[in-house]
Short mmCIF file of C-alpha atoms and ligand atoms in Angstrom, two decimals:
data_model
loop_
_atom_site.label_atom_id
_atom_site.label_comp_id
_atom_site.label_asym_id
_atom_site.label_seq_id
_atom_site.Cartn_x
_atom_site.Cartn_y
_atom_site.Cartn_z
CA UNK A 18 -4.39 0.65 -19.90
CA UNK A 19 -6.96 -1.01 -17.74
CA UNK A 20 -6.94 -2.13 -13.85
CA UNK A 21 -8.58 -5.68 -14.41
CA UNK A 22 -8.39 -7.46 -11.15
CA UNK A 23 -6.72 -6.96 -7.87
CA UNK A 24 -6.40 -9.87 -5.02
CA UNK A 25 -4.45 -9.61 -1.72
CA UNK A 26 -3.61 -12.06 1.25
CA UNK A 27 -5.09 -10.97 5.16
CA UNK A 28 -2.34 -9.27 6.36
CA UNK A 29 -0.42 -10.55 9.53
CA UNK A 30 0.92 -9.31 12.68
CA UNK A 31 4.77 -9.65 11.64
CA UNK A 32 6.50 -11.56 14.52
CA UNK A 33 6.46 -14.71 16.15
CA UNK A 34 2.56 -14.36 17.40
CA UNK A 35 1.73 -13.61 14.08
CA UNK A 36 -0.32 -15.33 11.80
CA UNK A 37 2.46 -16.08 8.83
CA UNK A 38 5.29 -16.48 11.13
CA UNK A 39 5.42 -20.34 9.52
CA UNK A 40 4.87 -19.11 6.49
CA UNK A 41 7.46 -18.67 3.72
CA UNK A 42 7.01 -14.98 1.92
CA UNK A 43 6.95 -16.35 -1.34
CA UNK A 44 4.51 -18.62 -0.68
CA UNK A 45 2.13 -15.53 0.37
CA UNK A 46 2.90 -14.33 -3.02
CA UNK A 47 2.08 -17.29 -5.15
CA UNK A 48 -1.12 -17.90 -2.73
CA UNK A 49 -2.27 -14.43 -4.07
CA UNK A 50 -1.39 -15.13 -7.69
CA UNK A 51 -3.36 -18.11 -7.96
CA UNK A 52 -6.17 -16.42 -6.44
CA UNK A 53 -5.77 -13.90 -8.82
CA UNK A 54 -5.63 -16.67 -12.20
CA UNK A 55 -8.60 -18.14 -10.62
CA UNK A 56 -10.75 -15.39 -9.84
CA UNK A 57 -10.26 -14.86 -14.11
CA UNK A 58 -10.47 -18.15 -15.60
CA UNK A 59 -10.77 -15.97 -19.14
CA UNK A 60 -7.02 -15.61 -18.90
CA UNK A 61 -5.24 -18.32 -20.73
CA UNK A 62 -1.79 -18.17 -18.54
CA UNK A 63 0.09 -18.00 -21.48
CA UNK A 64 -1.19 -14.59 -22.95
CA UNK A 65 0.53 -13.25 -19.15
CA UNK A 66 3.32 -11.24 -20.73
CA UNK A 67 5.76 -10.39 -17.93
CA UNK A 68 5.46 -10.79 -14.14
CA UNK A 69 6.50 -7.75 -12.02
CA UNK A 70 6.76 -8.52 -8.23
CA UNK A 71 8.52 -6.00 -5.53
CA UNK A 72 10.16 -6.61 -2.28
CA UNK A 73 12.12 -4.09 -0.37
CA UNK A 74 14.29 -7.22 1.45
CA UNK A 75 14.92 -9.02 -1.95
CA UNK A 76 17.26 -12.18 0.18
CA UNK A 77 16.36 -15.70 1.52
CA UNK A 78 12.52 -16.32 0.83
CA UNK A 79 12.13 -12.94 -0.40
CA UNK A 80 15.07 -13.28 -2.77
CA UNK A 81 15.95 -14.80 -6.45
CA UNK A 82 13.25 -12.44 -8.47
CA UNK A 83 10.56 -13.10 -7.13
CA UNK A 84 8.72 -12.80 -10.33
CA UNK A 85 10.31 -15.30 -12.01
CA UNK A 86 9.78 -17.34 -9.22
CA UNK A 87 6.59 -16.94 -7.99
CA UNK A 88 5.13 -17.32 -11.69
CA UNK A 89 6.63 -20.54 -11.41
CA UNK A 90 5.51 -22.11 -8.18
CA UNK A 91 2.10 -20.35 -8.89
CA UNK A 92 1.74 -22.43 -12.45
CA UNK A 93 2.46 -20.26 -15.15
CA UNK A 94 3.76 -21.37 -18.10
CA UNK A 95 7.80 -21.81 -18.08
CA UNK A 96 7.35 -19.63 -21.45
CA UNK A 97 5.90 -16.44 -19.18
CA UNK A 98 9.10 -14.61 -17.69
CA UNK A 99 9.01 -12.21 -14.57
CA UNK A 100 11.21 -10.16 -12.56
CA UNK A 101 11.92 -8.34 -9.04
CA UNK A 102 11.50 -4.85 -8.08
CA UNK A 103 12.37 -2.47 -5.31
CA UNK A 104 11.42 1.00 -4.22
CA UNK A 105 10.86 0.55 -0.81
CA UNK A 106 6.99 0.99 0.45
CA UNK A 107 6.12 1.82 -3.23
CA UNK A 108 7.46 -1.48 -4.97
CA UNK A 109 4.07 -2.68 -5.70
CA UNK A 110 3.11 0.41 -6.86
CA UNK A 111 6.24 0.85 -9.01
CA UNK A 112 5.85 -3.01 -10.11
CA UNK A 113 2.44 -1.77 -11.43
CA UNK A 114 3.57 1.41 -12.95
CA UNK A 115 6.33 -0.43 -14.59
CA UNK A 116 4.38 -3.06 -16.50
CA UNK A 117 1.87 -0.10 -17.52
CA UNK A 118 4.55 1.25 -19.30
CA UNK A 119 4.80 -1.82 -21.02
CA UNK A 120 1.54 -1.74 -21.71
CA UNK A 121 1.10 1.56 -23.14
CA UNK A 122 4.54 1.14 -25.30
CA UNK A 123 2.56 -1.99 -26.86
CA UNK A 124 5.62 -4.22 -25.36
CA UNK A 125 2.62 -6.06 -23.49
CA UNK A 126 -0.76 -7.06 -23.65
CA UNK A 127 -1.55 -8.56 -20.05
CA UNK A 128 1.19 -8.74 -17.04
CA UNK A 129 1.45 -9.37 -13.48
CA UNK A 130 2.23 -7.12 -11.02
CA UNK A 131 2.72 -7.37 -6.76
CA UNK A 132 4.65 -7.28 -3.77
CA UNK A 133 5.25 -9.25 -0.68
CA UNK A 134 7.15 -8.29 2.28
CA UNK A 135 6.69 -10.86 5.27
CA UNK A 136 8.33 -7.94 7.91
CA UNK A 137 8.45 -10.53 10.44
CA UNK A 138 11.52 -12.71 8.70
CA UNK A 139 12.70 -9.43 6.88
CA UNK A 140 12.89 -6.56 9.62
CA UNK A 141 13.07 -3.37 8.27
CA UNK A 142 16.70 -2.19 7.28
CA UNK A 143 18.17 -5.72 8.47
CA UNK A 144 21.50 -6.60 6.71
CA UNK A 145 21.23 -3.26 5.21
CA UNK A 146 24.40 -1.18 4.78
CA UNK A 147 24.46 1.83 3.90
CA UNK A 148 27.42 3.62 2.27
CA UNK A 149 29.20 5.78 5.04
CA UNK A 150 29.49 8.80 2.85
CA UNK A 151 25.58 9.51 3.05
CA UNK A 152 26.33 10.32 7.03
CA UNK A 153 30.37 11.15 7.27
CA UNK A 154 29.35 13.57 3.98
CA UNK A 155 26.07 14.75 5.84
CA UNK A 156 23.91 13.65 2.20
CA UNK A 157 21.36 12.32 4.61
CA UNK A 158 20.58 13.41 8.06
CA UNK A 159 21.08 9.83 10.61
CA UNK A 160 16.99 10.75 11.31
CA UNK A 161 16.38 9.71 7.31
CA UNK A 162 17.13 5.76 7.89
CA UNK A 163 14.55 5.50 10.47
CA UNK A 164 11.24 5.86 9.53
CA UNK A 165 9.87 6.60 12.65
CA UNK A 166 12.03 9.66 13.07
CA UNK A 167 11.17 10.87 9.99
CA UNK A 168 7.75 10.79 11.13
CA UNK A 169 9.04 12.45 14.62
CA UNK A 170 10.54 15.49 11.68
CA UNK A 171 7.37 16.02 10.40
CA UNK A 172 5.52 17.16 13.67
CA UNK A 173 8.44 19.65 14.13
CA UNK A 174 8.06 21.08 10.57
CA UNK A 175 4.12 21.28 10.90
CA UNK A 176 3.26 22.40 14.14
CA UNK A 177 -0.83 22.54 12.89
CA UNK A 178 -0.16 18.78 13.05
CA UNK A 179 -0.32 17.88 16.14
CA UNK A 180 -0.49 14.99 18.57
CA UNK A 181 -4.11 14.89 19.15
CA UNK A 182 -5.08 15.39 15.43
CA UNK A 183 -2.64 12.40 14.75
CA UNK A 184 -4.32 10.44 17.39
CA UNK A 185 -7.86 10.88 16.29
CA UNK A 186 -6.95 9.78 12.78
CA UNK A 187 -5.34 6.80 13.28
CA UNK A 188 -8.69 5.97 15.61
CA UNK A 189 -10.94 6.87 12.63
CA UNK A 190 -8.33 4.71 10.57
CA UNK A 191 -9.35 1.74 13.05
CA UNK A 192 -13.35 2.85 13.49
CA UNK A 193 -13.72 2.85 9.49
CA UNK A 194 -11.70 -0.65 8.56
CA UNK A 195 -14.13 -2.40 11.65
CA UNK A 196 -17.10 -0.91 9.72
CA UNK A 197 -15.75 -1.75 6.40
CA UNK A 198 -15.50 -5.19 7.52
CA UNK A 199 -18.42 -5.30 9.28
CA UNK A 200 -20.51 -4.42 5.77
CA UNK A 201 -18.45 -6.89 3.88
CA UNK A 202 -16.16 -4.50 1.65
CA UNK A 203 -13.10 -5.97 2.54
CA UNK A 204 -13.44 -9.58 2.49
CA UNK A 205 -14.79 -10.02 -1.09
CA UNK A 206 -10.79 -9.26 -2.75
CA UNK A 207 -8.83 -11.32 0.15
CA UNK A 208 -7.28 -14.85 -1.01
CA UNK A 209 -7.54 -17.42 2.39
CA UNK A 210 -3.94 -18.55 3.18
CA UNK A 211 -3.66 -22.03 4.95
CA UNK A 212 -1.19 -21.58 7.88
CA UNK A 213 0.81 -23.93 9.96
CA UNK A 214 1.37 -23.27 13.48
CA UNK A 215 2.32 -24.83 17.19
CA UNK A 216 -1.14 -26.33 17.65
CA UNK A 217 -1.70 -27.01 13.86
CA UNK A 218 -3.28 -26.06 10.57
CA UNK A 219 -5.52 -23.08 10.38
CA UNK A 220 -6.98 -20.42 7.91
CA UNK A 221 -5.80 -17.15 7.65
CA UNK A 222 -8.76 -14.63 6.51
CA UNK A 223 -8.81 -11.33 8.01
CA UNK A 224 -6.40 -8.81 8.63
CA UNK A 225 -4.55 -9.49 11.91
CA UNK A 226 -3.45 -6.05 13.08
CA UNK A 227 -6.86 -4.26 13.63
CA UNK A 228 -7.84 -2.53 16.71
CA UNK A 229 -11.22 -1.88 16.47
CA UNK A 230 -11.46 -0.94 20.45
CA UNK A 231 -9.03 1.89 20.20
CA UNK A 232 -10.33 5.00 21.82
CA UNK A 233 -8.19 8.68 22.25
CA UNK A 234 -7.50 7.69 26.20
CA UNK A 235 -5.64 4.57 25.22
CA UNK A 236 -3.93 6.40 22.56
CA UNK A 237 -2.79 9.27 24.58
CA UNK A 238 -1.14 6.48 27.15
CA UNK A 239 1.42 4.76 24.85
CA UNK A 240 4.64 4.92 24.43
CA UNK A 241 6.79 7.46 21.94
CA UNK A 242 9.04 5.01 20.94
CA UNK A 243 10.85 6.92 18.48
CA UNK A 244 11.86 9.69 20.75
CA UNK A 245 11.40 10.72 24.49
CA UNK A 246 8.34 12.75 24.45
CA UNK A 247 7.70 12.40 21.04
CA UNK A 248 4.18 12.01 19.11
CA UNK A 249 4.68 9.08 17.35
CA UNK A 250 3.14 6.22 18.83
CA UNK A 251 1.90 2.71 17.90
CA UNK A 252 -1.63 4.06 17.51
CA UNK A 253 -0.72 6.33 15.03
CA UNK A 254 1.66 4.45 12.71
CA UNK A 255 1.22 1.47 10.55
CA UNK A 256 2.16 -2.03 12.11
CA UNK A 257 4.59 -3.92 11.28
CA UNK A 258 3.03 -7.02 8.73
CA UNK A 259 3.03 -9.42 6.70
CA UNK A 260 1.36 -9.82 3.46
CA UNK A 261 1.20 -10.00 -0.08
CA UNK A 262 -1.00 -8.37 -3.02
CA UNK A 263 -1.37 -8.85 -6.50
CA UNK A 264 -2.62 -7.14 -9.53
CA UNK A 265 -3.58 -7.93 -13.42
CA UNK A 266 -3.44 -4.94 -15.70
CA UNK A 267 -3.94 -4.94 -19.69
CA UNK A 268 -4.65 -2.49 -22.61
CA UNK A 269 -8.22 -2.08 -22.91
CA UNK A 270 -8.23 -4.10 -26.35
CA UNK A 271 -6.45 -7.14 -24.39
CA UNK A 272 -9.01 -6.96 -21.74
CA UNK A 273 -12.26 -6.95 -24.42
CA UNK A 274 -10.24 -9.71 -26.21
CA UNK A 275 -10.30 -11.76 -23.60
CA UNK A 276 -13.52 -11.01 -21.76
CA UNK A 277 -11.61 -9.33 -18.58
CA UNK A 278 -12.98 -6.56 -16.43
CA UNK A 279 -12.01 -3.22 -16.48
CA UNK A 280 -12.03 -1.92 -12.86
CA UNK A 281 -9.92 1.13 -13.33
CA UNK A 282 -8.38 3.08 -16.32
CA UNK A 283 -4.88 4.74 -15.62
CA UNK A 284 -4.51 8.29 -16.10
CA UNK A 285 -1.40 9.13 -15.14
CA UNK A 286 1.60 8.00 -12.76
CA UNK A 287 4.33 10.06 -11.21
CA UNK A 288 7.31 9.75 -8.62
CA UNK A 289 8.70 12.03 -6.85
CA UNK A 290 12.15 12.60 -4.28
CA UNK A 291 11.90 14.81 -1.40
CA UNK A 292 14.49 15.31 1.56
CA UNK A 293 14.94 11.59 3.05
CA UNK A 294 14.52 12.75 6.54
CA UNK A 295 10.75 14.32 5.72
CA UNK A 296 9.98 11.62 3.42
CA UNK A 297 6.32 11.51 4.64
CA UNK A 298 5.83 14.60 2.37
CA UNK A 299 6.67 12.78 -0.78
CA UNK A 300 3.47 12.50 -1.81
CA UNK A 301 2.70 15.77 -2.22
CA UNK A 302 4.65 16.45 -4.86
CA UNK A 303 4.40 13.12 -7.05
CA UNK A 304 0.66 14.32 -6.42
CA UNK A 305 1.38 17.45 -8.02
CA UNK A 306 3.37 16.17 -10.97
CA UNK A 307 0.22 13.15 -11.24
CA UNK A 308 -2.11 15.69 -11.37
CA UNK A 309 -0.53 18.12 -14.28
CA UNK A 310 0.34 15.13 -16.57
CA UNK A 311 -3.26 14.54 -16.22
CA UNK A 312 -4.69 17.80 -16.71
CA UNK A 313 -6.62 17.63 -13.49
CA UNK A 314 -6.76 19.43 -10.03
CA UNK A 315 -6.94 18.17 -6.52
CA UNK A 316 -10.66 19.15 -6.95
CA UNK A 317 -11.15 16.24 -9.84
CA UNK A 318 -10.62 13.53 -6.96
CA UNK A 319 -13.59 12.45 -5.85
CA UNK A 320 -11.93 9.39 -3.95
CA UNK A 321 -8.59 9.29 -2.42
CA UNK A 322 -6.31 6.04 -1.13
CA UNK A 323 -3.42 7.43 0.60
CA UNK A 324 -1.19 4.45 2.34
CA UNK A 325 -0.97 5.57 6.21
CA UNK A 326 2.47 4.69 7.15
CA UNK A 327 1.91 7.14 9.89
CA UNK A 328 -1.11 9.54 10.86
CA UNK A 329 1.29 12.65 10.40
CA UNK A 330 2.05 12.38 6.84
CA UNK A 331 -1.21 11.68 5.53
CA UNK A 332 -2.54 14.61 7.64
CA UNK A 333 0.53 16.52 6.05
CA UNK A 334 -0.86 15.99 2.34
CA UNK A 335 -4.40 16.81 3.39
CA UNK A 336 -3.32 20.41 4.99
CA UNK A 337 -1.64 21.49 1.94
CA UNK A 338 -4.37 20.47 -0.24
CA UNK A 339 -6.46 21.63 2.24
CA UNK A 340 -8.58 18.92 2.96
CA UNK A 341 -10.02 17.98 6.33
CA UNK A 342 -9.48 15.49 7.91
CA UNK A 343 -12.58 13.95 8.62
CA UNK A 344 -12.89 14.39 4.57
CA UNK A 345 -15.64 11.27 3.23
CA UNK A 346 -13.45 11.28 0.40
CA UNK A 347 -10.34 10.17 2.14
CA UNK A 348 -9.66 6.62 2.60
CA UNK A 349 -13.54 5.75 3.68
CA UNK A 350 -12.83 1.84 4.58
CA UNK A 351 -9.61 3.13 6.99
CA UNK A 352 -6.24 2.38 5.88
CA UNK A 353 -2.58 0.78 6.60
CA UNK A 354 -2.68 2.32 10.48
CA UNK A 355 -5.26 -0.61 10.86
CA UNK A 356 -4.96 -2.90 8.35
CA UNK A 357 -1.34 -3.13 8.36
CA UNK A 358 1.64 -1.85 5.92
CA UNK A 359 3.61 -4.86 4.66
CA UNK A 360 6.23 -2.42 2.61
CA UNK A 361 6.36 -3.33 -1.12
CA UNK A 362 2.94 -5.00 -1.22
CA UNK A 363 0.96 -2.00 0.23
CA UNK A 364 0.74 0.21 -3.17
CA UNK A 365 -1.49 -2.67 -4.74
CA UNK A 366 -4.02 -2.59 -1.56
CA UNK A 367 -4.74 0.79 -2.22
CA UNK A 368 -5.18 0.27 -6.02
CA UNK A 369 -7.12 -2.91 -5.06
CA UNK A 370 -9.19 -0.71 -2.45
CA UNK A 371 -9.87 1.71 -4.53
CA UNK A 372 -11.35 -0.56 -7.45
CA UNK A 373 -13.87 -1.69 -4.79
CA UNK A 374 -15.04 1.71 -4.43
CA UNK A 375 -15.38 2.82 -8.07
CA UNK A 376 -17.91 0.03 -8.51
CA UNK A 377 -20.13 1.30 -5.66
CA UNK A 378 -19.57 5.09 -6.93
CA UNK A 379 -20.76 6.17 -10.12
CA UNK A 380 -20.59 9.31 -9.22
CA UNK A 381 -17.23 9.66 -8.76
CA UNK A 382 -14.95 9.76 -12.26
CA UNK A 383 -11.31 10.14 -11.00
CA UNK A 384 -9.34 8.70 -7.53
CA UNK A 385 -6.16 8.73 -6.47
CA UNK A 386 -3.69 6.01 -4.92
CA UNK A 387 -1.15 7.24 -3.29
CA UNK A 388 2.44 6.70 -0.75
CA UNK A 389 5.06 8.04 0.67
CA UNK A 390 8.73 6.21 0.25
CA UNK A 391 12.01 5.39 2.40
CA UNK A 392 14.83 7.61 2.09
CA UNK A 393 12.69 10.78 0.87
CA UNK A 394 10.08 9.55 -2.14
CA UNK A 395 6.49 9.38 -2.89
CA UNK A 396 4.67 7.79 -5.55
CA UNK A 397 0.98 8.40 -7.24
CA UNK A 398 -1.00 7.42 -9.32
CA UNK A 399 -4.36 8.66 -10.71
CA UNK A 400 -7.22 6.61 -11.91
CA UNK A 401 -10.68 6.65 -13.52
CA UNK A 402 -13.86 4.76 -12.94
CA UNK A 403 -15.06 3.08 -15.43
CA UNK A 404 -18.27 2.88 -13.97
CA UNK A 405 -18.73 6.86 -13.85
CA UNK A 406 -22.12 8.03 -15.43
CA UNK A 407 -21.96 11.38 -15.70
CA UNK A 408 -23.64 12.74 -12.90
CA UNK A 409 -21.50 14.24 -9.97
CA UNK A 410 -23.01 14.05 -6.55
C1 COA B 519 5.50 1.99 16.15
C2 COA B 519 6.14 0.62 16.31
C3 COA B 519 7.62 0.78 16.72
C4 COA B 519 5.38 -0.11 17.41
O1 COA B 519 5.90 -1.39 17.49
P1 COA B 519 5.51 -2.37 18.68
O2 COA B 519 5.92 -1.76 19.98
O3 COA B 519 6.03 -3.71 18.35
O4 COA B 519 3.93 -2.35 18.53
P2 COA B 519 2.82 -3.07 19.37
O5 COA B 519 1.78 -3.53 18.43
O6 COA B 519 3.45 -4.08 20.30
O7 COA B 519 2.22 -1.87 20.19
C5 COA B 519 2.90 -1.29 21.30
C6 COA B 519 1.92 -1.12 22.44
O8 COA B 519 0.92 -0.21 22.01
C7 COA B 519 -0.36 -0.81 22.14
N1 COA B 519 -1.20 -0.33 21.04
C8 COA B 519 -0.91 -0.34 19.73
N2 COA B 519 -1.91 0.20 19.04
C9 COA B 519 -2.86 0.56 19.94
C10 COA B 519 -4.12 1.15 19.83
N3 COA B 519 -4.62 1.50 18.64
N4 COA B 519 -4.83 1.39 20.95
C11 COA B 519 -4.33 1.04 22.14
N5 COA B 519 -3.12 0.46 22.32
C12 COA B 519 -2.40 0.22 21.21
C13 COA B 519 -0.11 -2.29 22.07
O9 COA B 519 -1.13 -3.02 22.70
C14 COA B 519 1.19 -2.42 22.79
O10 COA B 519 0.93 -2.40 24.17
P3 COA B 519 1.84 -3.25 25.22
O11 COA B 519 3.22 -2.70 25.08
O12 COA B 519 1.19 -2.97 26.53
O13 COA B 519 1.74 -4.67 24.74
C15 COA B 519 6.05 -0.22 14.99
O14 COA B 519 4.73 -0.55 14.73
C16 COA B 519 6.63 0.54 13.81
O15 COA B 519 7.86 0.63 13.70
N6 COA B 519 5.77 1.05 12.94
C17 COA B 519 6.21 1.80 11.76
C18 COA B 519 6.56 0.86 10.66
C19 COA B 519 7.24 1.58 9.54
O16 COA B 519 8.14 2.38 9.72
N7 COA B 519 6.81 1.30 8.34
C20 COA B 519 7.34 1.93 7.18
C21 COA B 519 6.66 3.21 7.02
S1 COA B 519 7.48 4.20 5.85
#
């Protein structure tokens, strides 16, 4: 089960100031699909057996499965179906893990999977409502709908993780995405989205949200908006976005068949539930469970993309694996604190992210992508380079 191709839109500042505010979410989508079918012109659109696309707001442009949909308006043959999924942050990821399974079970040869979530017309949790019991029946503490909070929960549990150590990673989160972009790594897998605004058409190309400028003063002067005195801050979370990704995956005899790369094999997948109010620690265990089904150890990974919905619960996974921080391993071209986190498209950046890398690093055989998930999840899967010669730096 191969990684063939991976294509994303730049990802916008959600709100009205934002790039895609006059953009339509499922138009990001299909704007990334066609990018995709172009960028592998091998492909006849017919062989596409099943489209798998995630949102976590699934209403309005964001609504009637999106698969389906988007396979449509993005010129797919009427005779190639497609579907919606949701798990939050991880739908792109799940969308991904889903059709593998289909893959592997030898119910497909070549599918679709993505995820769009324009955050500025679909605000986290709006028109949500969620059954009384989990509070009036104390299933979930009130801190476990809030993501933020949850965040807040995890410096209390982890007192190692502090403030400044969240501070400095998000800045290093911001330092390596300007350098990133500054040697070109970045650009080469984003899809140019023509946008409409007040003083009229434009191009959307980069990522929106970055702040290369950031230093530890400005950091330690903002706002905890999540709780007086807190720790979480808007330096040290992920933005709020818009965007869309979008990935091809096959069986390795589809891809030689039809003259497709192979950017990354899959290994393994796993999911795993944690308590909703710490969900940043969710990918620890899905890590774990990744890791066994594969027969590997933390110390196989020679490259890791972990999605930083905040600073604290990356820097949560690293202490128990014991990694450091400052680890070259760890998301070297930055990550969602600076890039942006547009929920269910996010778990295809990384995968998309991390194909870049394998193809610059020979030396390194096995990586891992990686997320943690609303109301107490996390999701990961591990991958191999198909470019790995033998020789471990
Ligand atoms: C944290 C959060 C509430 C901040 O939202 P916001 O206030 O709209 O964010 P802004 O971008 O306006 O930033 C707030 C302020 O911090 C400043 N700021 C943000 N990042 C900064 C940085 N790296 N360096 C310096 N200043 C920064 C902004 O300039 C802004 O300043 P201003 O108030 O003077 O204009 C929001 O980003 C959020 O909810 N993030 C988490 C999203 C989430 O939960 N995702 C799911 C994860 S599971």
């Amino acid at each position: 089960m191969v990684f063939v191709d991976g294509v994303r839109t730049p990802f916008g500042r959600a709100g009205e100031k934002g790039q895609y505010w006059g953009t339509r979410a499922d138009d990001l989508i299909v704007k990334a699909m066609i990018g995709l079918l172009e960028r592998n012109p091998s492909l006849p659109k017919g062989r596409v057996d099943d489209v798998a696309i995630a949102a976590t707001t699934q209403t309005g442009d964001q609504g009637l499965t999106l698969g389906r949909t988007a396979a449509i308006l993005a010129g797919l043959p009427l005779s190639v179906p497609g579907y919606a999924i949701d798990r939050m942050c991880a739908g792109a990821m799940t969308a991904a893990t889903a059709v593998a399974g289909g893959i592997a079970f030898g119910a497909y040869d070549v599918a679709i999977a993505g995820g769009v979530e324009h955050m500025g017309r679909h605000p986290m949790g709006f028109d949500a409502d969620p059954n009384p019991r989990f509070l009036a029946e104390k299933l979930v503490s009130p801190d476990a709908l809030n993501m933020g909070n949850t965040a807040e929960r995890l410096h209390d549990r982890f007192p190692a993780l502090t403030k400044e150590r969240a501070d400095r990673y998000g800045m290093r989160s911001q330092q390596k995405v300007a350098a990133a972009y500054e040697a070109g790594k970045i650009q080469p897998d984003l899809v140019p989205v023509a946008i409409r605004s007040e003083s009229g058409w434009g191009l959307a190309t980069r990522d929106e949200g970055m702040r290369p400028e950031t230093t530890m003063e400005g950091l330690a002067a903002l706002k905890t908006p999540f709780r007086p005195h807190g720790r979480v801050t808007a330096g040290n979370s992920s933005p709020l976005t818009d965007g869309a990704t979008v990935s091809l995956l096959a069986s390795s005899a589809a891809a030689k068949e039809l003259g497709l790369s192979s950017k990354m094999r899959m290994v393994s997948f796993a999911f795993a539930g944690v308590a909703p109010e710490v969900m940043g620690i969710g990918p620890i265990p899905s890590t774990e469970k990744a890791l066994k089904k594969a027969g590997l150890t933390i110390d196989d990974i020679g490259l890791f993309e972990l999605n930083e919905a905040f600073s604290v619960q990356v820097l949560s996974l690293l202490d128990h694996f014991g990694i450091d921080d400052e680890d070259a391993r760890v998301n070297p071209w930055g990550g969602a604190i600076a890039i942006g986190h547009p929920l269910a498209s996010s778990g295809v950046r990384l995968m998309i992210q991390l194909a870049a890398q394998f193809a610059e690093r020979p030396d390194v055989r096995y990586g891992l992508t990686a997320m943690c998930v609303g109301l107490g999840q996390g999701g990961s899967v591990i991958w191999e380079n198909p470019h790995f010669d033998g020789k471990k730096k």
